[in-house]
Short mmCIF file of C-alpha atoms in Angstrom, two decimals:
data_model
loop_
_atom_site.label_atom_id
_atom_site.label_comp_id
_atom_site.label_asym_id
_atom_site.label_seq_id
_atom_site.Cartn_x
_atom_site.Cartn_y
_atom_site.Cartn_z
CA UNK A 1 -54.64 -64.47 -153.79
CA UNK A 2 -57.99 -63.34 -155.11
CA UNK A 3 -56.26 -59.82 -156.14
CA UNK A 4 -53.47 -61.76 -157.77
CA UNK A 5 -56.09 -63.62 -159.50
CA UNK A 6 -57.72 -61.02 -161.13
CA UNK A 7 -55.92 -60.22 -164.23
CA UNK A 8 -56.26 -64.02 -165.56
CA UNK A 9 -60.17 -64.35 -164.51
CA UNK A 10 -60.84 -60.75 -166.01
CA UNK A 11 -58.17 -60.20 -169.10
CA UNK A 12 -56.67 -56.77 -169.46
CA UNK A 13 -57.34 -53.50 -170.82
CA UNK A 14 -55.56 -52.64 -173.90
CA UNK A 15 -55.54 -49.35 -174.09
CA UNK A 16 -53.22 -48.55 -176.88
CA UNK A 17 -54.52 -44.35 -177.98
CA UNK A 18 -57.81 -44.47 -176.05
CA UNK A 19 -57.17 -41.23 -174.68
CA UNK A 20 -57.08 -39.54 -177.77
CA UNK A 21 -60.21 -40.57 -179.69
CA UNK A 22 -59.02 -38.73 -182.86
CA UNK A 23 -55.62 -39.68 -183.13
CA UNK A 24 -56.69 -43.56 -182.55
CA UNK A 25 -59.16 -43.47 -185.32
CA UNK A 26 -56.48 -42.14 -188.16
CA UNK A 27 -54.26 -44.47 -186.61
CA UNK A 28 -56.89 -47.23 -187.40
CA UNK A 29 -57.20 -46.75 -191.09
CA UNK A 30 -53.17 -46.61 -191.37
CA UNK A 31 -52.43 -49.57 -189.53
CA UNK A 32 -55.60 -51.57 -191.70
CA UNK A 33 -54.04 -50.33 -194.75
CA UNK A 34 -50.37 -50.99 -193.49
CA UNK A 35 -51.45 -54.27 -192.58
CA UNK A 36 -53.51 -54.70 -195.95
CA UNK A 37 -50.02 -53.95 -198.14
CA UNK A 38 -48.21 -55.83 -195.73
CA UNK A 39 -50.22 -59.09 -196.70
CA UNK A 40 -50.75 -58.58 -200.60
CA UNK A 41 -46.73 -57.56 -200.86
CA UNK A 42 -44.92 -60.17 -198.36
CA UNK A 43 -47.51 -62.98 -199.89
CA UNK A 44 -46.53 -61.71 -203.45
CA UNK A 45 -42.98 -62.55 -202.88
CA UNK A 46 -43.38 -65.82 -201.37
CA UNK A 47 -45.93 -66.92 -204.60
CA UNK A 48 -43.18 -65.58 -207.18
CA UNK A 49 -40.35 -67.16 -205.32
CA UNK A 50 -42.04 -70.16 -205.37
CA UNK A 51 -43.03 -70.03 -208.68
CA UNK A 52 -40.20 -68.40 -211.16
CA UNK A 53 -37.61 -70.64 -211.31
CA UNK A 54 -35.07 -68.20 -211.65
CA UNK A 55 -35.57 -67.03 -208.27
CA UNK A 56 -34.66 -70.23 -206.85
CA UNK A 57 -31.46 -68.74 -205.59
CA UNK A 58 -30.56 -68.69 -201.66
CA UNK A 59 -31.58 -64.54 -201.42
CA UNK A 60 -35.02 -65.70 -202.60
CA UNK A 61 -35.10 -68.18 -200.20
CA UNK A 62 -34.42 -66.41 -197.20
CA UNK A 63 -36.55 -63.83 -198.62
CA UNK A 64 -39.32 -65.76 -198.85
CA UNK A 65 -38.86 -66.84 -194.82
CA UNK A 66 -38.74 -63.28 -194.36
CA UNK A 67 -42.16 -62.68 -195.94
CA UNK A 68 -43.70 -65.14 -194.04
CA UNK A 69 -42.27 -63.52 -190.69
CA UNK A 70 -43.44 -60.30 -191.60
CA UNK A 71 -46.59 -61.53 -192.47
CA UNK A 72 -47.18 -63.75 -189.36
CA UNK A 73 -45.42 -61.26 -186.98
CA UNK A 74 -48.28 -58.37 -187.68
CA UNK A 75 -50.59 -60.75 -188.33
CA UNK A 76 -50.23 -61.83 -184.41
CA UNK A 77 -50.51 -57.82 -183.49
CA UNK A 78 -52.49 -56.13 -186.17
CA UNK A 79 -56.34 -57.52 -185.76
CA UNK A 80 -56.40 -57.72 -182.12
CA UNK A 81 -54.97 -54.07 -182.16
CA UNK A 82 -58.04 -53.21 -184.52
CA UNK A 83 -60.43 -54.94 -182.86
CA UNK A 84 -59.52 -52.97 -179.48
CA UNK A 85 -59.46 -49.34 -181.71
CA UNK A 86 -62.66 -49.91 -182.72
CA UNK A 87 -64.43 -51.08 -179.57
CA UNK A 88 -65.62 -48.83 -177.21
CA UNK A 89 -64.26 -51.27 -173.98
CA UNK A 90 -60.83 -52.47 -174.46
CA UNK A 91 -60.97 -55.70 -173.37
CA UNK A 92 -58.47 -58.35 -174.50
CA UNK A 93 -58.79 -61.92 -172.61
CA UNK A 94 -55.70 -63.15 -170.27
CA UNK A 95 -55.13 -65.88 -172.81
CA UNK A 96 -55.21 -64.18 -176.08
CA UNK A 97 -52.93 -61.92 -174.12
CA UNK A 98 -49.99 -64.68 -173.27
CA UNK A 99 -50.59 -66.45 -177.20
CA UNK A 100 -49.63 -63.02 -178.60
CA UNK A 101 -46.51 -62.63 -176.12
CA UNK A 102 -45.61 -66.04 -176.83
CA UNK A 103 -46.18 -65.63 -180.39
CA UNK A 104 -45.02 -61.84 -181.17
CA UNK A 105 -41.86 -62.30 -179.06
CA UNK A 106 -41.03 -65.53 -180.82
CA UNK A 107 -41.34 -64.10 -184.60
CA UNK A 108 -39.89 -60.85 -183.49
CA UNK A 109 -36.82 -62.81 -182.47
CA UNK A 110 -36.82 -65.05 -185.70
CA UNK A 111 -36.68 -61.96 -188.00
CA UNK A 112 -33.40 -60.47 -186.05
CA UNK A 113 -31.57 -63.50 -186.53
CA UNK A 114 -32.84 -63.73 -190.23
CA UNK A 115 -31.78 -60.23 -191.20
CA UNK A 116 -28.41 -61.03 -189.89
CA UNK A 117 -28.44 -64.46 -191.69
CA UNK A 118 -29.76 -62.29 -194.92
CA UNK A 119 -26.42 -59.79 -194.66
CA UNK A 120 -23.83 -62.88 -194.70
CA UNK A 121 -25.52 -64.05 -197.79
CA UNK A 122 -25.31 -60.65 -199.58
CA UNK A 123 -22.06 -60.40 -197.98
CA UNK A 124 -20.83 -63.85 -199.79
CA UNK A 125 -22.56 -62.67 -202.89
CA UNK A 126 -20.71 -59.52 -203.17
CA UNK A 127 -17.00 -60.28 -201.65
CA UNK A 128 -16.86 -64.19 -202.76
CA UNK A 129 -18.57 -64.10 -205.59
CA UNK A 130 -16.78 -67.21 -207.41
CA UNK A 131 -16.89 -68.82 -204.46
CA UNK A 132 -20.67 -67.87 -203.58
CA UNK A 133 -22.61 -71.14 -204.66
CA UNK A 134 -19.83 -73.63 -202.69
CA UNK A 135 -20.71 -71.64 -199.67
CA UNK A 136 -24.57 -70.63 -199.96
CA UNK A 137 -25.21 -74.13 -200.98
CA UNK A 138 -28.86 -75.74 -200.25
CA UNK A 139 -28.12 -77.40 -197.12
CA UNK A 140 -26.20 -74.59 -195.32
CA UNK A 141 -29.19 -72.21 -196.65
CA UNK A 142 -31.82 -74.42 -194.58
CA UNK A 143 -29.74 -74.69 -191.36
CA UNK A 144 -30.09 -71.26 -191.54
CA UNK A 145 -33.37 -70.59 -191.96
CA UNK A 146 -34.03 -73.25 -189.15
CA UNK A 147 -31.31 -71.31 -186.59
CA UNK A 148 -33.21 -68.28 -187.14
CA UNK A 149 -36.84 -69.88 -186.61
CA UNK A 150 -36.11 -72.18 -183.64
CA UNK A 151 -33.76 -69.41 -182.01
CA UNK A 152 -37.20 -67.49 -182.06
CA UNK A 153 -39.20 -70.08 -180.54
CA UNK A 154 -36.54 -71.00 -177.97
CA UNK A 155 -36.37 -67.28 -176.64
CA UNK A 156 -40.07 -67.04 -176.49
CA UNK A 157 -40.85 -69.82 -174.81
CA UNK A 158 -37.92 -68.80 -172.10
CA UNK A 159 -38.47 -65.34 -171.65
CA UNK A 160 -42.32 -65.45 -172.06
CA UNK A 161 -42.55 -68.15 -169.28
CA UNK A 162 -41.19 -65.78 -166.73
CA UNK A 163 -42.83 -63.05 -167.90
CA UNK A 164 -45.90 -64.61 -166.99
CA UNK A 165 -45.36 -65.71 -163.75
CA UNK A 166 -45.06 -62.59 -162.16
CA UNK A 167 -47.38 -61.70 -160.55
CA UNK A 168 -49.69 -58.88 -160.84
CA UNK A 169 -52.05 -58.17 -158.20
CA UNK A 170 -54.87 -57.18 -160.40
CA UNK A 171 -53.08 -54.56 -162.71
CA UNK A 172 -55.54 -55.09 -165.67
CA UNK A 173 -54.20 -51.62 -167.83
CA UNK A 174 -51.83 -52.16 -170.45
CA UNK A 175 -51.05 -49.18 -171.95
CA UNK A 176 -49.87 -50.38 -174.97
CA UNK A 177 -50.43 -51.24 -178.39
CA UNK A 178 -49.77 -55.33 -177.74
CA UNK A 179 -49.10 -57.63 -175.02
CA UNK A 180 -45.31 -56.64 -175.09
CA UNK A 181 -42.65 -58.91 -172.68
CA UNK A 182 -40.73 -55.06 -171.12
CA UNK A 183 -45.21 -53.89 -170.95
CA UNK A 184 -46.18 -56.89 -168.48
CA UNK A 185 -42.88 -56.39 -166.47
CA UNK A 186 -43.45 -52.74 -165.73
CA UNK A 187 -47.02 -54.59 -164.70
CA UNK A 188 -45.14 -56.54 -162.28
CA UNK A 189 -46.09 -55.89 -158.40
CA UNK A 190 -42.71 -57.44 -157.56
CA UNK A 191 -38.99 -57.80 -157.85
CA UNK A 192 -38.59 -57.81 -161.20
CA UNK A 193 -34.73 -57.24 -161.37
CA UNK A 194 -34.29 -61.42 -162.59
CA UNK A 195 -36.74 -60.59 -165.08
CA UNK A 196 -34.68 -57.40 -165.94
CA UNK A 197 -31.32 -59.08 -166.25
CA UNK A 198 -32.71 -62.04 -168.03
CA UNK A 199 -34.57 -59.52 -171.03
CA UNK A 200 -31.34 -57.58 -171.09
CA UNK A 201 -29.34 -60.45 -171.87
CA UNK A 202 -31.45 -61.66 -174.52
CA UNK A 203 -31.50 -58.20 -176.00
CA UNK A 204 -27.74 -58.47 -176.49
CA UNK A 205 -28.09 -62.11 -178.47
CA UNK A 206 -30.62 -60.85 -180.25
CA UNK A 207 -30.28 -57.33 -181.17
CA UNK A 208 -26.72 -56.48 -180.71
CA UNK A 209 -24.95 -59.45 -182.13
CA UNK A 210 -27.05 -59.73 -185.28
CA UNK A 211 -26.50 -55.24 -185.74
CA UNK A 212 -22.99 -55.72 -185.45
CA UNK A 213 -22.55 -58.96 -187.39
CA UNK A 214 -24.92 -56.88 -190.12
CA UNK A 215 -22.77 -53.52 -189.86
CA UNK A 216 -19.74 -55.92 -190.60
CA UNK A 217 -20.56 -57.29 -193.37
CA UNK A 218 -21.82 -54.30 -195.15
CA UNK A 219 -18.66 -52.86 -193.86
CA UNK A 220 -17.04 -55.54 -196.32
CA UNK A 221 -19.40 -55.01 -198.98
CA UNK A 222 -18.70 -51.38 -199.14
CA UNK A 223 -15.20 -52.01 -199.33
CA UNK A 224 -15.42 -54.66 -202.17
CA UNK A 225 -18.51 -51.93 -204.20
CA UNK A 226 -15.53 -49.48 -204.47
CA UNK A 227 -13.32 -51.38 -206.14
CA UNK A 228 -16.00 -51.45 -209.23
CA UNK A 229 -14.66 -49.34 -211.71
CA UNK A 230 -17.63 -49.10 -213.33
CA UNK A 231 -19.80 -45.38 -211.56
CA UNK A 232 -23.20 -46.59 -212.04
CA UNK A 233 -21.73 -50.33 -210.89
CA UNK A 234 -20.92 -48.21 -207.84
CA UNK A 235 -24.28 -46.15 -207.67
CA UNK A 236 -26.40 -49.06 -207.87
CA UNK A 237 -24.96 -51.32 -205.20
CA UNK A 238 -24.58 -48.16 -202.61
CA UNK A 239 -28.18 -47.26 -203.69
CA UNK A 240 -29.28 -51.27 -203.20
CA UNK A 241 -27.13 -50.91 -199.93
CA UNK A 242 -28.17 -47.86 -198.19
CA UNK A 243 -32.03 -49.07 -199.08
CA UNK A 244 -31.03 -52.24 -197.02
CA UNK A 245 -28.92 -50.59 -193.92
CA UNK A 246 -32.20 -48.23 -194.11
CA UNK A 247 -34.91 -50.93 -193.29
CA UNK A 248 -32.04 -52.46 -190.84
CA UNK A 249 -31.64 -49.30 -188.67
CA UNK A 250 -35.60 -48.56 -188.22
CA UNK A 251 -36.25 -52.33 -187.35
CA UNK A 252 -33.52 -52.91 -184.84
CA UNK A 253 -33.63 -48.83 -183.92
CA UNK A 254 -36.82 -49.07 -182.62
CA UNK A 255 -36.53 -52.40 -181.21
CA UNK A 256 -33.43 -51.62 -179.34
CA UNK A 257 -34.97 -48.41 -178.22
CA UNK A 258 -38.16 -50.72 -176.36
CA UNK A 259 -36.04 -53.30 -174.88
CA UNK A 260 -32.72 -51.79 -173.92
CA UNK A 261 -33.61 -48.47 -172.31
CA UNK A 262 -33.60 -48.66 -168.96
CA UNK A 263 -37.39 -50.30 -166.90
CA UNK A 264 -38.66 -47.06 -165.94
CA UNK A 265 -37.32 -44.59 -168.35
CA UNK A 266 -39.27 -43.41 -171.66
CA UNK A 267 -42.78 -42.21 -172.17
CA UNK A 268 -45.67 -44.46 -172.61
CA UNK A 269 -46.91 -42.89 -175.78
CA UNK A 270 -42.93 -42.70 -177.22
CA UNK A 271 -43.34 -46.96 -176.62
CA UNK A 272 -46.39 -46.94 -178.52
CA UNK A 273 -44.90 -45.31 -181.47
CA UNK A 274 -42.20 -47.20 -181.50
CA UNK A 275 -43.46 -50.37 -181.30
CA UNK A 276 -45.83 -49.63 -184.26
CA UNK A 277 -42.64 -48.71 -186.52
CA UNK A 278 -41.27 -52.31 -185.92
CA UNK A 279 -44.76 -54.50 -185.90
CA UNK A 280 -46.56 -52.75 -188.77
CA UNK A 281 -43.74 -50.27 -190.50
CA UNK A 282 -40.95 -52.51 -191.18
CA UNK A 283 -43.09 -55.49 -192.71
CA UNK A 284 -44.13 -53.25 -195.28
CA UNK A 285 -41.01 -51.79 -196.59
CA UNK A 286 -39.18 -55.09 -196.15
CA UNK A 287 -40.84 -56.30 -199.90
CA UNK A 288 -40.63 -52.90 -201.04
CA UNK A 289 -36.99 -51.96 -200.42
CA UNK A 290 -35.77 -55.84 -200.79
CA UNK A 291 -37.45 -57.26 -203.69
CA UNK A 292 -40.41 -55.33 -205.11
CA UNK A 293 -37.81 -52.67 -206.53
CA UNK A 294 -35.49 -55.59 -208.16
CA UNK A 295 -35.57 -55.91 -211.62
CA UNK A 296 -35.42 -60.12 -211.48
CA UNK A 297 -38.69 -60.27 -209.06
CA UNK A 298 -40.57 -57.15 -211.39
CA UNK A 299 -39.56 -59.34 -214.59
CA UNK A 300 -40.40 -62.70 -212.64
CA UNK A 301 -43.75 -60.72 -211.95
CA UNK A 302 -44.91 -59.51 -215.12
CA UNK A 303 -44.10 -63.19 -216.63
CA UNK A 304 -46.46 -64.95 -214.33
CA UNK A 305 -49.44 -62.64 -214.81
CA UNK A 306 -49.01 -62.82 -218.74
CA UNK A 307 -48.90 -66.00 -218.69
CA UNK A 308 -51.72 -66.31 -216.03
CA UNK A 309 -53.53 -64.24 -218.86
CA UNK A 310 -52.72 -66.21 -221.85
CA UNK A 311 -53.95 -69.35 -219.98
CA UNK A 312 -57.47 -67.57 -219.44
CA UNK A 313 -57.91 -66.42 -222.63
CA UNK A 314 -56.91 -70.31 -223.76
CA UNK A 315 -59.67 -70.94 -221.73
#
């Protein structure tokens, strides 16, 4: 009992790149400044959203949720990983431990359904484009957005609970970048294979369903972008497109690649990688490839700072 006791008395060691001093301190100034654009670009989007009236349109909207995902999904990885980089001892309490599992896994989950939920819309935009306001109307948009966020919490608080009621018998050494549901299992000093079956069915929900429900609907999209007559029509929405499936594949890529591969197979460091592509990467690009290069949002963005100026020099 005292041995199983250990890990919640003591905390863990986070060791993310400890063994490799020099590697972990470049890593350290890209993940601050990853985390850095991350912040200034998702909460960019949410203020111009919010603010230009013309982007009060159901893409924006879900956009918007999206930024505030991204931003609250690093946000729940990205100082306590810098914190640990920069400290000689690694330390990271038991409790702040299970709040970022709980946390991480839940906004994690929330952005895979939301993604999905994003590709119907540009799906009804495209291929039902008369139709497109009946069916993307304000109510439907919200029951969305509200799937996607309690679906997150819901799996969290499920798969997290079990997670930490294994039991450990004093395994203190993640080695990992984040407390991580597949990490603490791995951790586990028993039968895990509940645990196992449990994870790889909410993979499936989660991962698979929204991929293929995404790869679907761009399917149709593709279909209805070459019947534009118009070339550049056609090169812009297959450039808009393949900018999209691009930020799709690394996000649920790497994801599927840390929760689907098999307990014991994969190396350590490979994980770490990966899991820095989908907690620090993908946030970034997601206002880069999905707004920031969109004429309406640049426009919307240059209005609001002129007139931000105009009103100071009123002043």
């Amino acid at each position: 009992m005292e041995e199983s006791n250990n890990s919640s008395e003591k905390g863990f060691l986070l060791l993310g790149f400890a063994d490799e001093p020099q590697l972990e301190r470049i890593l350290f100034v890209i993940i601050l400044l990853f985390y850095i654009l991350n912040i200034m670009g998702n909460t960019a989007i949410i203020f111009v959203s919010c603010l230009a009236t013309k982007l009060h349109t159901p893409m924006y909207f879900f956009l918007s949720n999206l930024s505030c995902v991204d931003i609250c999904f690093t946000t729940s990885v990205a100082p306590q990983l810098l914190v640990t980089m920069s400290k000689k001892e690694k330390n990271m309490s038991y409790g702040g431990c299970v709040a970022q599992l709980y946390v991480a896994m839940g906004l994690g989950s929330s952005e895979c359904i939301l993604l999905a939920v994003m590709a119907y819309d540009r799906y009804a935009a495209v291929c039902r484009p008369l139709q497109y306001t009946t069916i993307m109307h304000p109510q439907l948009c919200a029951s969305l957005a509200s799937v996607a966020w309690f679906s997150g919490l819901i799996t969290s608080l499920i798969q997290c609970s079990l997670t930490v009621q294994l039991p450990l018998c004093g395994h203190r050494k993640l080695d990992h970048i984040f407390c991580e549901v597949p990490v603490l299992i791995k951790l586990a000093c028993v039968d895990t294979t509940f645990n196992e079956v449990e994870l790889f069915v909410a993979s499936v929900i989660f991962l698979i369903v929204p991929v293929s429900l995404i790869l679907v609907s761009y399917g149709f999209i593709t279909k209805a972008v070459l019947r534009i007559k118009s070339a550049v029509g056609r090169q812009k929405a297959f450039g808009t497109c393949s900018s999209h499936l691009i930020v799709v594949i690394i996000f649920y890529g790497t994801i599927i690649f840390m929760y689907l591969q098999p307990p014991k197979s994969g190396s350590k460091k490979q994980g770490k990688f990966v899991s820095l592509f989908y907690t620090i990467v993908t946030p970034v690009l997601n206002p880069i490839i999905y707004t920031l290069r969109n004429k309406d949002v640049k426009g919307a963005l240059r209005t609001l700072v002129m007139r931000n100026v105009l009103v100071s020099e009123n002043k």
